[in-house]
Amino acid sequence: MKLALMEFGLGGAGALVRVSCETQGMTWPSILFLPEHHYDYRIWDDIPASLGGNGQVVLYDQHEPMPWAELAGPVFLGAVRRLAPDQCFDVVAAAGEAARLAFSVASAGLAKGVVFFQPNPDRHLEEAMVDLPAYDPLEAAGWIAPVLEALHEPDPARRREMVVEAWRDRYGPHLAAGDLELACQVIGDHTEELLATAKDVAANAEAGEDMSWPSPPWIDRLGEIDIPVTVVVSKLALGMGRAVARRAREGQVIEAQAHTDLVWLEDRATAVTALRHMLDRHS
């Protein structure tokens, strides 16, 4: 296993959110998992369990629906507070678009550390395009064609098949057989949600418009929180990971041995190590 770590710090101006979590009576540090959009808690597979005695684990969407429409409003933060031991988690772990939710948890003083897996920064980061490995963007995006075709398919069962087909093409070369089946099962169960998003993205593209981003992007406020942040990314997303880590007051980026956004499934060892290191800071 290759584990590449880079440390960054952020100084200068900016409001600083002081995180204060009561830990009296806690036996183990606690961790909250937030899955990527169009997935659910199953996509973490055995990673929460593999933490063993390292912490108390809460899979948010086993208790409450993910707030993709509301984003990070008071209902979501109130639910997090109720689920947290002593109203605070030691670590919040989030994948992809759930990064904005994890940031909201931390900025509300409900977490003492963050682990991002392939986070979506909610806006384009020009510096993330520096030193990208050589690749053909058209070829890289070709796997999505069945998803776009599924937008015009009237039969729900066939729509699901087309989405799963796209996932097999995209992740098949990189995931172990069991992990591929898991990813296909979970995305298949969220087919209609995925297609609703794809429809909006396609409409924007046809109109020559950029996709709709939340405002303000969480990435521009990351330096407001004074807690450690670890960013675990694939090889292709290393530039983005560095850009995110630089914006944190105490940031660290880890390059996983992965080629897709499902970095925690492709490189379990690195994912678990990153989570354990963050938990150990609060044990």
mmCIF file of C-alpha atoms in Angstrom:
data_model
loop_
_atom_site.group_PDB
_atom_site.id
_atom_site.type_symbol
_atom_site.label_atom_id
_atom_site.label_comp_id
_atom_site.label_asym_id
_atom_site.label_seq_id
_atom_site.Cartn_x
_atom_site.Cartn_y
_atom_site.Cartn_z
ATOM 1 C CA MET A 1 0.000 0.000 0.000
ATOM 2 C CA LYS A 2 1.305 3.430 -0.923
ATOM 3 C CA LEU A 3 0.204 6.143 1.475
ATOM 4 C CA ALA A 4 1.151 9.656 0.390
ATOM 5 C CA LEU A 5 0.445 12.440 2.874
ATOM 6 C CA MET A 6 0.925 16.181 2.463
ATOM 7 C CA GLU A 7 0.404 18.746 5.205
ATOM 8 C CA PHE A 8 -1.064 22.185 4.623
ATOM 9 C CA GLY A 9 -1.968 25.047 6.888
ATOM 10 C CA LEU A 10 -4.122 28.136 6.384
ATOM 11 C CA GLY A 11 -3.350 31.385 8.078
ATOM 12 C CA GLY A 12 -4.455 34.941 7.535
ATOM 13 C CA ALA A 13 -7.805 36.597 7.833
ATOM 14 C CA GLY A 14 -11.159 34.925 8.151
ATOM 15 C CA ALA A 15 -13.708 34.212 10.804
ATOM 16 C CA LEU A 16 -12.663 31.328 13.020
ATOM 17 C CA VAL A 17 -15.296 28.963 14.363
ATOM 18 C CA ARG A 18 -14.216 27.552 17.708
ATOM 19 C CA VAL A 19 -15.415 23.991 18.073
ATOM 20 C CA SER A 20 -16.355 22.946 21.572
ATOM 21 C CA CYS A 21 -17.568 19.389 22.122
ATOM 22 C CA GLU A 22 -18.417 17.968 25.477
ATOM 23 C CA THR A 23 -16.733 14.591 25.946
ATOM 24 C CA GLN A 24 -17.596 13.764 29.531
ATOM 25 C CA GLY A 25 -18.856 10.217 29.900
ATOM 26 C CA MET A 26 -17.720 9.113 26.434
ATOM 27 C CA THR A 27 -15.933 5.766 26.359
ATOM 28 C CA TRP A 28 -14.907 5.831 22.697
ATOM 29 C CA PRO A 29 -14.535 8.572 20.151
ATOM 30 C CA SER A 30 -17.498 8.806 17.788
ATOM 31 C CA ILE A 31 -17.809 9.059 14.015
ATOM 32 C CA LEU A 32 -20.667 10.066 11.709
ATOM 33 C CA PHE A 33 -20.791 8.712 8.129
ATOM 34 C CA LEU A 34 -22.511 10.665 5.338
ATOM 35 C CA PRO A 35 -22.765 8.868 1.963
ATOM 36 C CA GLU A 36 -22.366 10.312 -1.513
ATOM 37 C CA HIS A 37 -25.466 11.538 -3.339
ATOM 38 C CA HIS A 38 -27.408 8.722 -5.070
ATOM 39 C CA TYR A 39 -25.941 6.132 -2.710
ATOM 40 C CA ASP A 40 -26.802 5.176 0.855
ATOM 41 C CA TYR A 41 -25.172 3.766 3.996
ATOM 42 C CA ARG A 42 -24.598 0.387 2.327
ATOM 43 C CA ILE A 43 -21.902 1.873 0.085
ATOM 44 C CA TRP A 44 -19.543 2.095 3.080
ATOM 45 C CA ASP A 45 -19.688 -1.723 3.206
ATOM 46 C CA ASP A 46 -17.577 -3.097 6.075
ATOM 47 C CA ILE A 47 -15.498 0.034 6.667
ATOM 48 C CA PRO A 48 -17.498 1.272 9.683
ATOM 49 C CA ALA A 49 -17.358 -2.197 11.246
ATOM 50 C CA SER A 50 -13.630 -2.492 10.527
ATOM 51 C CA LEU A 51 -12.990 0.402 12.876
ATOM 52 C CA GLY A 52 -13.754 -2.077 15.628
ATOM 53 C CA GLY A 53 -13.234 -0.640 19.071
ATOM 54 C CA ASN A 54 -11.824 2.586 17.656
ATOM 55 C CA GLY A 55 -15.099 4.437 17.908
ATOM 56 C CA GLN A 56 -18.863 4.678 18.111
ATOM 57 C CA VAL A 57 -20.215 4.627 14.556
ATOM 58 C CA VAL A 58 -23.392 6.340 13.330
ATOM 59 C CA LEU A 59 -24.577 5.943 9.724
ATOM 60 C CA TYR A 60 -26.754 9.023 9.330
ATOM 61 C CA ASP A 61 -29.173 7.690 6.732
ATOM 62 C CA GLN A 62 -29.959 4.641 8.826
ATOM 63 C CA HIS A 63 -31.732 7.090 11.125
ATOM 64 C CA GLU A 64 -32.816 10.021 8.961
ATOM 65 C CA PRO A 65 -33.181 10.662 5.210
ATOM 66 C CA MET A 66 -30.283 12.495 3.605
ATOM 67 C CA PRO A 67 -31.240 16.191 3.211
ATOM 68 C CA TRP A 68 -30.290 16.668 -0.450
ATOM 69 C CA ALA A 69 -33.182 19.061 -1.073
ATOM 70 C CA GLU A 70 -32.772 21.030 2.154
ATOM 71 C CA LEU A 71 -28.967 20.712 2.091
ATOM 72 C CA ALA A 72 -27.742 21.664 5.558
ATOM 73 C CA GLY A 73 -30.666 23.348 7.245
ATOM 74 C CA PRO A 74 -31.770 23.295 10.869
ATOM 75 C CA VAL A 75 -33.632 19.985 10.540
ATOM 76 C CA PHE A 76 -30.461 18.198 9.407
ATOM 77 C CA LEU A 77 -28.260 19.793 12.060
ATOM 78 C CA GLY A 78 -30.858 19.095 14.726
ATOM 79 C CA ALA A 79 -30.884 15.423 13.742
ATOM 80 C CA VAL A 80 -27.079 15.293 13.863
ATOM 81 C CA ARG A 81 -27.125 16.825 17.327
ATOM 82 C CA ARG A 82 -29.624 14.219 18.544
ATOM 83 C CA LEU A 83 -27.586 11.355 17.087
ATOM 84 C CA ALA A 84 -24.264 12.543 18.469
ATOM 85 C CA PRO A 85 -22.940 11.325 21.812
ATOM 86 C CA ASP A 86 -23.085 14.372 24.080
ATOM 87 C CA GLN A 87 -24.331 16.366 21.072
ATOM 88 C CA CYS A 88 -21.015 16.217 19.233
ATOM 89 C CA PHE A 89 -19.087 13.777 17.020
ATOM 90 C CA ASP A 90 -15.344 13.474 17.143
ATOM 91 C CA VAL A 91 -15.174 12.816 13.394
ATOM 92 C CA VAL A 92 -17.533 13.289 10.468
ATOM 93 C CA ALA A 93 -16.695 11.292 7.327
ATOM 94 C CA ALA A 94 -18.313 12.245 4.029
ATOM 95 C CA ALA A 95 -18.102 11.217 0.382
ATOM 96 C CA GLY A 96 -18.559 13.354 -2.724
ATOM 97 C CA GLU A 97 -21.400 15.859 -2.507
ATOM 98 C CA ALA A 98 -21.939 15.046 1.169
ATOM 99 C CA ALA A 99 -18.819 17.151 1.813
ATOM 100 C CA ARG A 100 -21.053 20.231 2.057
ATOM 101 C CA LEU A 101 -23.078 18.490 4.763
ATOM 102 C CA ALA A 102 -19.943 17.495 6.654
ATOM 103 C CA PHE A 103 -18.730 21.083 6.522
ATOM 104 C CA SER A 104 -22.055 22.251 7.953
ATOM 105 C CA VAL A 105 -21.753 19.727 10.780
ATOM 106 C CA ALA A 106 -18.258 20.945 11.606
ATOM 107 C CA SER A 107 -19.065 24.660 11.283
ATOM 108 C CA ALA A 108 -22.008 24.187 13.660
ATOM 109 C CA GLY A 109 -19.596 22.841 16.292
ATOM 110 C CA LEU A 110 -20.880 19.285 15.998
ATOM 111 C CA ALA A 111 -17.586 17.615 14.996
ATOM 112 C CA LYS A 112 -13.928 17.900 15.957
ATOM 113 C CA GLY A 113 -12.427 16.462 12.788
ATOM 114 C CA VAL A 114 -13.401 15.830 9.160
ATOM 115 C CA VAL A 115 -12.418 13.118 6.693
ATOM 116 C CA PHE A 116 -13.466 13.846 3.116
ATOM 117 C CA PHE A 117 -13.487 11.058 0.514
ATOM 118 C CA GLN A 118 -13.230 12.494 -3.024
ATOM 119 C CA PRO A 119 -15.158 15.638 -1.999
ATOM 120 C CA ASN A 120 -17.157 17.763 -4.424
ATOM 121 C CA PRO A 121 -15.997 21.347 -3.709
ATOM 122 C CA ASP A 122 -19.238 22.880 -5.042
ATOM 123 C CA ARG A 123 -17.426 24.979 -7.618
ATOM 124 C CA HIS A 124 -14.681 24.676 -10.215
ATOM 125 C CA LEU A 125 -11.149 24.861 -8.795
ATOM 126 C CA GLU A 126 -8.734 25.958 -11.508
ATOM 127 C CA GLU A 127 -5.694 24.977 -9.449
ATOM 128 C CA ALA A 128 -7.051 21.439 -9.247
ATOM 129 C CA MET A 129 -6.395 21.028 -12.972
ATOM 130 C CA VAL A 130 -2.631 21.416 -12.533
ATOM 131 C CA ASP A 131 -0.459 18.300 -12.959
ATOM 132 C CA LEU A 132 -3.347 16.078 -13.993
ATOM 133 C CA PRO A 133 -2.267 12.652 -15.275
ATOM 134 C CA ALA A 134 -2.575 12.249 -19.034
ATOM 135 C CA TYR A 135 -6.084 11.118 -19.992
ATOM 136 C CA ASP A 136 -8.683 11.588 -22.698
ATOM 137 C CA PRO A 137 -11.658 13.473 -21.172
ATOM 138 C CA LEU A 138 -14.021 12.284 -23.919
ATOM 139 C CA GLU A 139 -13.014 8.685 -23.370
ATOM 140 C CA ALA A 140 -13.208 9.137 -19.598
ATOM 141 C CA ALA A 141 -16.786 10.450 -19.877
ATOM 142 C CA GLY A 142 -17.937 7.854 -22.395
ATOM 143 C CA TRP A 143 -19.215 5.485 -19.721
ATOM 144 C CA ILE A 144 -22.032 7.911 -18.861
ATOM 145 C CA ALA A 145 -23.731 7.450 -22.272
ATOM 146 C CA PRO A 146 -26.135 4.700 -21.071
ATOM 147 C CA VAL A 147 -27.279 6.990 -18.242
ATOM 148 C CA LEU A 148 -28.141 9.750 -20.709
ATOM 149 C CA GLU A 149 -29.908 7.234 -22.945
ATOM 150 C CA ALA A 150 -31.899 6.022 -19.945
ATOM 151 C CA LEU A 151 -33.480 9.482 -19.690
ATOM 152 C CA HIS A 152 -35.536 8.574 -22.780
ATOM 153 C CA GLU A 153 -36.397 5.019 -21.710
ATOM 154 C CA PRO A 154 -40.055 4.633 -20.594
ATOM 155 C CA ASP A 155 -39.636 1.295 -18.799
ATOM 156 C CA PRO A 156 -38.361 1.674 -15.183
ATOM 157 C CA ALA A 157 -36.808 -1.799 -15.132
ATOM 158 C CA ARG A 158 -34.892 -1.083 -18.313
ATOM 159 C CA ARG A 159 -33.781 2.304 -16.957
ATOM 160 C CA ARG A 160 -32.281 0.538 -13.966
ATOM 161 C CA GLU A 161 -30.517 -1.971 -16.216
ATOM 162 C CA MET A 162 -28.984 0.831 -18.267
ATOM 163 C CA VAL A 163 -27.705 2.645 -15.188
ATOM 164 C CA VAL A 164 -26.232 -0.543 -13.741
ATOM 165 C CA GLU A 165 -24.623 -1.238 -17.138
ATOM 166 C CA ALA A 166 -22.944 2.167 -16.999
ATOM 167 C CA TRP A 167 -21.683 1.462 -13.482
ATOM 168 C CA ARG A 168 -20.236 -1.890 -14.529
ATOM 169 C CA ASP A 169 -18.383 -0.202 -17.397
ATOM 170 C CA ARG A 170 -17.064 2.554 -15.145
ATOM 171 C CA TYR A 171 -16.097 0.617 -12.048
ATOM 172 C CA GLY A 172 -15.631 -2.933 -13.295
ATOM 173 C CA PRO A 173 -11.941 -2.520 -14.167
ATOM 174 C CA HIS A 174 -11.115 -1.092 -10.739
ATOM 175 C CA LEU A 175 -13.306 -2.710 -8.075
ATOM 176 C CA ALA A 176 -13.162 -6.208 -6.674
ATOM 177 C CA ALA A 177 -16.105 -8.362 -7.771
ATOM 178 C CA GLY A 178 -17.969 -8.049 -4.464
ATOM 179 C CA ASP A 179 -17.484 -4.291 -4.322
ATOM 180 C CA LEU A 180 -18.686 -3.919 -7.905
ATOM 181 C CA GLU A 181 -21.858 -5.834 -7.122
ATOM 182 C CA LEU A 182 -22.420 -3.674 -4.054
ATOM 183 C CA ALA A 183 -21.979 -0.435 -6.015
ATOM 184 C CA CYS A 184 -24.317 -1.659 -8.767
ATOM 185 C CA GLN A 185 -26.967 -2.763 -6.280
ATOM 186 C CA VAL A 186 -26.947 0.534 -4.417
ATOM 187 C CA ILE A 187 -26.919 2.776 -7.503
ATOM 188 C CA GLY A 188 -29.622 0.577 -9.052
ATOM 189 C CA ASP A 189 -31.836 1.238 -6.049
ATOM 190 C CA HIS A 190 -31.298 4.980 -6.554
ATOM 191 C CA THR A 191 -31.760 4.984 -10.322
ATOM 192 C CA GLU A 192 -34.629 7.465 -10.421
ATOM 193 C CA GLU A 193 -32.815 9.959 -8.178
ATOM 194 C CA LEU A 194 -29.716 9.703 -10.341
ATOM 195 C CA LEU A 195 -31.701 10.226 -13.542
ATOM 196 C CA ALA A 196 -33.452 13.273 -12.096
ATOM 197 C CA THR A 197 -30.044 14.830 -11.473
ATOM 198 C CA ALA A 198 -28.768 13.759 -14.904
ATOM 199 C CA LYS A 199 -31.814 15.379 -16.520
ATOM 200 C CA ASP A 200 -31.037 18.718 -14.864
ATOM 201 C CA VAL A 201 -27.362 18.532 -15.822
ATOM 202 C CA ALA A 202 -28.218 17.638 -19.412
ATOM 203 C CA ALA A 203 -30.699 20.532 -19.646
ATOM 204 C CA ASN A 204 -28.070 22.986 -18.411
ATOM 205 C CA ALA A 205 -25.529 21.628 -20.891
ATOM 206 C CA GLU A 206 -27.966 21.990 -23.803
ATOM 207 C CA ALA A 207 -28.615 25.572 -22.760
ATOM 208 C CA GLY A 208 -24.889 26.253 -22.596
ATOM 209 C CA GLU A 209 -25.080 26.852 -18.858
ATOM 210 C CA ASP A 210 -22.941 25.566 -16.040
ATOM 211 C CA MET A 211 -24.453 23.218 -13.512
ATOM 212 C CA SER A 212 -26.175 24.781 -10.523
ATOM 213 C CA TRP A 213 -23.871 25.095 -7.513
ATOM 214 C CA PRO A 214 -24.904 25.760 -3.901
ATOM 215 C CA SER A 215 -24.063 29.278 -2.772
ATOM 216 C CA PRO A 216 -21.808 30.065 -1.093
ATOM 217 C CA PRO A 217 -19.628 27.008 -1.839
ATOM 218 C CA TRP A 218 -18.427 25.300 1.325
ATOM 219 C CA ILE A 219 -14.888 25.200 -0.083
ATOM 220 C CA ASP A 220 -14.649 28.987 0.222
ATOM 221 C CA ARG A 221 -15.502 28.803 3.928
ATOM 222 C CA LEU A 222 -13.378 25.819 4.926
ATOM 223 C CA GLY A 223 -10.773 28.040 6.571
ATOM 224 C CA GLU A 224 -13.366 29.282 9.056
ATOM 225 C CA ILE A 225 -13.245 26.091 11.120
ATOM 226 C CA ASP A 226 -10.271 25.307 13.339
ATOM 227 C CA ILE A 227 -10.386 21.506 13.213
ATOM 228 C CA PRO A 228 -8.192 18.968 11.380
ATOM 229 C CA VAL A 229 -9.275 18.013 7.869
ATOM 230 C CA THR A 230 -8.114 14.944 5.941
ATOM 231 C CA VAL A 231 -8.870 14.604 2.232
ATOM 232 C CA VAL A 232 -8.625 11.126 0.664
ATOM 233 C CA VAL A 233 -8.625 11.180 -3.136
ATOM 234 C CA SER A 234 -7.872 9.081 -6.202
ATOM 235 C CA LYS A 235 -4.826 9.659 -8.387
ATOM 236 C CA LEU A 236 -6.792 11.703 -10.901
ATOM 237 C CA ALA A 237 -8.240 13.927 -8.172
ATOM 238 C CA LEU A 238 -4.977 14.626 -6.344
ATOM 239 C CA GLY A 239 -4.890 18.233 -7.549
ATOM 240 C CA MET A 240 -8.387 18.797 -6.187
ATOM 241 C CA GLY A 241 -7.417 17.148 -2.899
ATOM 242 C CA ARG A 242 -4.425 19.452 -2.525
ATOM 243 C CA ALA A 243 -6.588 22.487 -3.290
ATOM 244 C CA VAL A 244 -9.102 21.493 -0.603
ATOM 245 C CA ALA A 245 -6.420 20.736 1.990
ATOM 246 C CA ARG A 246 -4.696 24.085 1.414
ATOM 247 C CA ARG A 247 -7.894 25.894 2.332
ATOM 248 C CA ALA A 248 -8.114 24.170 5.709
ATOM 249 C CA ARG A 249 -6.368 25.604 8.734
ATOM 250 C CA GLU A 250 -4.983 22.139 9.406
ATOM 251 C CA GLY A 251 -5.270 20.143 6.196
ATOM 252 C CA GLN A 252 -3.840 16.860 4.993
ATOM 253 C CA VAL A 253 -4.316 15.109 1.659
ATOM 254 C CA ILE A 254 -3.884 11.379 1.136
ATOM 255 C CA GLU A 255 -3.490 9.876 -2.319
ATOM 256 C CA ALA A 256 -5.260 6.516 -2.331
ATOM 257 C CA GLN A 257 -4.404 3.711 -4.693
ATOM 258 C CA ALA A 258 -7.617 4.332 -6.590
ATOM 259 C CA HIS A 259 -8.742 5.400 -10.048
ATOM 260 C CA THR A 260 -12.398 6.262 -9.370
ATOM 261 C CA ASP A 261 -14.396 8.324 -6.907
ATOM 262 C CA LEU A 262 -15.200 5.207 -4.824
ATOM 263 C CA VAL A 263 -11.793 5.527 -3.183
ATOM 264 C CA TRP A 264 -12.859 3.858 0.069
ATOM 265 C CA LEU A 265 -13.833 0.686 -1.795
ATOM 266 C CA GLU A 266 -10.839 0.654 -4.134
ATOM 267 C CA ASP A 267 -8.338 1.225 -1.336
ATOM 268 C CA ARG A 268 -9.899 0.112 1.938
ATOM 269 C CA ALA A 269 -6.604 0.041 3.796
ATOM 270 C CA THR A 270 -5.918 3.715 3.158
ATOM 271 C CA ALA A 271 -9.516 4.695 3.953
ATOM 272 C CA VAL A 272 -9.514 2.856 7.276
ATOM 273 C CA THR A 273 -6.072 4.216 8.166
ATOM 274 C CA ALA A 274 -7.222 7.792 7.529
ATOM 275 C CA LEU A 275 -10.306 7.295 9.714
ATOM 276 C CA ARG A 276 -8.372 5.626 12.520
ATOM 277 C CA HIS A 277 -5.746 8.357 12.548
ATOM 278 C CA MET A 278 -8.429 10.998 12.888
ATOM 279 C CA LEU A 279 -10.231 9.039 15.604
ATOM 280 C CA ASP A 280 -6.967 8.499 17.488
ATOM 281 C CA ARG A 281 -6.527 12.234 17.737
ATOM 282 C CA HIS A 282 -9.613 12.365 19.926
ATOM 283 C CA SER A 283 -9.281 9.142 21.915
#
